[in-house]
PDB file of C-alpha atoms and ligand atoms in Angstrom:
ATOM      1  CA  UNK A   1       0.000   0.000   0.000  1.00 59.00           C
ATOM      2  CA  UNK A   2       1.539   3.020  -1.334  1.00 77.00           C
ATOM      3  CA  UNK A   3       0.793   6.524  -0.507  1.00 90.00           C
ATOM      4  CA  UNK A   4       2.106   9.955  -1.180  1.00 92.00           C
ATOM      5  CA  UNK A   5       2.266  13.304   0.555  1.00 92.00           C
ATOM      6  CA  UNK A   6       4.191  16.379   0.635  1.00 93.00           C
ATOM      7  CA  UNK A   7       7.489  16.028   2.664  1.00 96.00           C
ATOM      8  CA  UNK A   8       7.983  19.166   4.048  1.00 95.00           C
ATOM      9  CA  UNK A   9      11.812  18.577   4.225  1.00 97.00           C
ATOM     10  CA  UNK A  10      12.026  17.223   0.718  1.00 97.00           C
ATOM     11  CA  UNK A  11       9.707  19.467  -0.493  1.00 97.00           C
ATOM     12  CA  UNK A  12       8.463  17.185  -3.052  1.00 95.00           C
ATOM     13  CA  UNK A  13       5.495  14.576  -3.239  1.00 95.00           C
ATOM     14  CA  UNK A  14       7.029  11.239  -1.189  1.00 95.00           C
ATOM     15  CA  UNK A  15       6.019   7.800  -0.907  1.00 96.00           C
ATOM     16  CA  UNK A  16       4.782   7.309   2.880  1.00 95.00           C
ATOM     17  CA  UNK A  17       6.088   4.211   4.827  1.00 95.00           C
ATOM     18  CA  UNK A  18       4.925   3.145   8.648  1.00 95.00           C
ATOM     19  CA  UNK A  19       1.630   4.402   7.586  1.00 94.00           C
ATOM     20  CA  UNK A  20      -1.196   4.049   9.696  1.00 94.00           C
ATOM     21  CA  UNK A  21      -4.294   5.423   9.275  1.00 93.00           C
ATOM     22  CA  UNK A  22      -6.648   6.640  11.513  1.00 93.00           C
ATOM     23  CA  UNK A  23     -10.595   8.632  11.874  1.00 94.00           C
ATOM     24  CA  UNK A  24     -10.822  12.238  12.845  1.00 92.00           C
ATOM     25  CA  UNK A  25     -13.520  13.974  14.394  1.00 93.00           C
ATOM     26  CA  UNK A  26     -14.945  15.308  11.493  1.00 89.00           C
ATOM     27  CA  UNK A  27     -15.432  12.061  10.205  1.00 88.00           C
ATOM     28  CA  UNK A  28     -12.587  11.878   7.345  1.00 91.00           C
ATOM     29  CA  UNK A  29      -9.442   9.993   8.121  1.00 94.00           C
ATOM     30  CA  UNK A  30      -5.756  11.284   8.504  1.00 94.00           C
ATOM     31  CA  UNK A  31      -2.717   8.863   7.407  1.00 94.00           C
ATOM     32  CA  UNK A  32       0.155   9.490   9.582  1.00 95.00           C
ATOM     33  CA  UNK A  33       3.724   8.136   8.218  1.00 96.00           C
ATOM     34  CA  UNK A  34       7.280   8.842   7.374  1.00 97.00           C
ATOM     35  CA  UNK A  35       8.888   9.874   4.366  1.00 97.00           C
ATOM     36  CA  UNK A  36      10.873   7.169   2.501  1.00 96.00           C
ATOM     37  CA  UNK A  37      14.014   9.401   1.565  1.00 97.00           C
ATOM     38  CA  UNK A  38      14.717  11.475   4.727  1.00 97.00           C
ATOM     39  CA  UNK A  39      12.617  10.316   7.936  1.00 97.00           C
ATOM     40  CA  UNK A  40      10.454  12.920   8.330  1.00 97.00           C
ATOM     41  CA  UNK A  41       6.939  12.377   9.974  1.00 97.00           C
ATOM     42  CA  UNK A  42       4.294  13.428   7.486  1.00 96.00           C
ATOM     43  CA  UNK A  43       0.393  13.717   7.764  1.00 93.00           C
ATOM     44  CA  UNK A  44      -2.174  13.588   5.179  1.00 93.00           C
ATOM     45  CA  UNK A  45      -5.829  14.089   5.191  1.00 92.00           C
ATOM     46  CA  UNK A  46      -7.688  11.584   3.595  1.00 92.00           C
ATOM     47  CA  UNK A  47     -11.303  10.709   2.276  1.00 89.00           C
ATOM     48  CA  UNK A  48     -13.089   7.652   3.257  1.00 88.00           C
ATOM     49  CA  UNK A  49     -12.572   5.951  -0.289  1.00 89.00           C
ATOM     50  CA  UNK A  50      -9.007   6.517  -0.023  1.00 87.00           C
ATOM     51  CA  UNK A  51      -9.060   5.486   3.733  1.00 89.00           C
ATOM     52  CA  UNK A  52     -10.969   2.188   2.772  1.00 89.00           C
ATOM     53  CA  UNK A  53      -8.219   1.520  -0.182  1.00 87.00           C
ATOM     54  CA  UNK A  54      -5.634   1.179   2.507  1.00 80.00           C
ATOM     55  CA  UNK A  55      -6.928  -0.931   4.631  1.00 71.00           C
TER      56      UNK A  55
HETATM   57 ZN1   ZN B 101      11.503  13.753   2.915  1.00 54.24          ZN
END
């Protein structure tokens, strides 16, 4: 299960690894992981269809 977000160190679009999903309160999901070239914890927001994917 691959997944990108912005790597604020990078500053480029990253692959996520470690990434683990979980619901907010307003009822979309964030994906919380690490950024595959330099370490850095990264957060994305997430729909359900893209939370359900990854699963
Ligand atoms: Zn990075």
């Amino acid at each position: 299960m691959a997944l990108e977000g912005r790597c604020m160190r990078c500053k480029e679009n990253r692959e996520m690894k470690d990434v683990k999903v979980a619901p907010t309160a307003r009822g979309t999901f964030m994906a919380r992981g690490k950024c595959t070239v330099c370490g850095t914890n990264m957060a994305k927001i997430l729909s359900k269809e893209q939370a359900e994917k990854l699963k």
